[in-house]
Coordinates of C-alpha atoms in Angstrom, one line a residue:
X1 CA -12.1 -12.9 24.2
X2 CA -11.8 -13.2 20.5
X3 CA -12.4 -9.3 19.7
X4 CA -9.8 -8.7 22.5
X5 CA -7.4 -10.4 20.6
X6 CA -8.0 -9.1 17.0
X7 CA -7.0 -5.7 18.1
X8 CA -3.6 -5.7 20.3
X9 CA -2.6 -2.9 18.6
X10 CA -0.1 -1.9 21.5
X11 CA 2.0 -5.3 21.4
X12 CA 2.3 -5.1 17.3
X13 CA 4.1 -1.5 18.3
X14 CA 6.1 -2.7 20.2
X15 CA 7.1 -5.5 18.1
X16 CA 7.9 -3.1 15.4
X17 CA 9.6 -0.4 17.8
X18 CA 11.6 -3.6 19.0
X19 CA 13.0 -4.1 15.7
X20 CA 12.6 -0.9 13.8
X21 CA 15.6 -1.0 11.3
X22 CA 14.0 -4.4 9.8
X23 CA 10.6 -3.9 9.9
X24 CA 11.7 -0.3 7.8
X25 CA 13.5 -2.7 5.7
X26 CA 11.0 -4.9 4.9
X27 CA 8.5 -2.0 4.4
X28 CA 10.9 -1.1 1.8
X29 CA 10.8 -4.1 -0.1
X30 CA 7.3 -4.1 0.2
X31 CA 6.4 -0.6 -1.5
X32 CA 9.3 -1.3 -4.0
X33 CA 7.9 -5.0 -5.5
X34 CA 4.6 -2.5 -5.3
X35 CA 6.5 0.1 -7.5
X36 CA 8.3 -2.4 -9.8
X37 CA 4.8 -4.1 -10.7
X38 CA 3.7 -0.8 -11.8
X39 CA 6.6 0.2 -13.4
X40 CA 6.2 -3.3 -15.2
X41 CA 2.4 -2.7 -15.9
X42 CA 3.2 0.8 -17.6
X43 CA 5.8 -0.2 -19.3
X44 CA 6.8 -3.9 -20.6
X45 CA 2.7 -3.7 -21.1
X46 CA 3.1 -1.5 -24.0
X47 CA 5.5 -4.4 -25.6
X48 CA 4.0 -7.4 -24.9
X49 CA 0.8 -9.0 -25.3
X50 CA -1.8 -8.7 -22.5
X51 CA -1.6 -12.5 -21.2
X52 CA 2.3 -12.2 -21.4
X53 CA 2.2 -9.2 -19.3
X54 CA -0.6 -10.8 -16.4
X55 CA 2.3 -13.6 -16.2
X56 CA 5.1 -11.0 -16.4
X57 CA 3.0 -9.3 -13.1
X58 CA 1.9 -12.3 -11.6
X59 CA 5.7 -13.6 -11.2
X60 CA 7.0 -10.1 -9.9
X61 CA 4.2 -10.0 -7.4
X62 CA 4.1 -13.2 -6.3
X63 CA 8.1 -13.8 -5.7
X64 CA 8.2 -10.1 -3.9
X65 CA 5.5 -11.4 -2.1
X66 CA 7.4 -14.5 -1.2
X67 CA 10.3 -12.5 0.0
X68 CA 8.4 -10.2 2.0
X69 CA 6.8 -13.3 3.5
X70 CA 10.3 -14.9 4.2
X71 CA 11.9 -11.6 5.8
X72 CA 8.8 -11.0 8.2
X73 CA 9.5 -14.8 9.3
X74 CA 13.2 -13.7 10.0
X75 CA 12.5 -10.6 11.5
X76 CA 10.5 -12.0 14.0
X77 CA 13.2 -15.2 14.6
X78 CA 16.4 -12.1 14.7
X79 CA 13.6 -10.1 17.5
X80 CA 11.9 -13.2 19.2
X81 CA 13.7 -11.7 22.8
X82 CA 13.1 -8.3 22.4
X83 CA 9.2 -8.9 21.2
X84 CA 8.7 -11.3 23.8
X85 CA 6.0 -13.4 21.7
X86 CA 7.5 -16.6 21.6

């Protein structure tokens, strides 16, 4: 029953087909904290010192992380009829 579960591929599509704009959206932030940490790594890196620039990362990632985190919590609220999961 467990290995059933892992793999329900076909109700994630539908979640995202359900709400396609904001799932794209948050994609999008996604790949662009991605981009800005490397743009930050290649860079601010050849300014700073190399513990400055693990903090300078670590931030970035972590609060884009945080943000991602936060939109996929409100795209699923905004889509809880349409996706039918709660």
């Amino acid at each position: 029953a467990a290995r059933a579960q892992l793999f329900m591929y076909g109700s994630g599509i539908r979640a995202i087909k359900a709400g396609l704009p904001d799932y794209l959206a948050l994609t999008g932030v996604y790949i662009g904290v991605s981009v800005l940490a490397v743009v930050v790594n290649s860079t601010v890196g050849l300014f700073v010192p190399d513990f400055v620039l693990r903090l300078l990362l670590g931030f970035v990632t972590m609060y884009g992380q945080i943000v991602v985190a936060h939109g996929i919590g409100r795209y699923f609220l905004a889509n809880r009829k349409a996706i039918g999961w709660f």
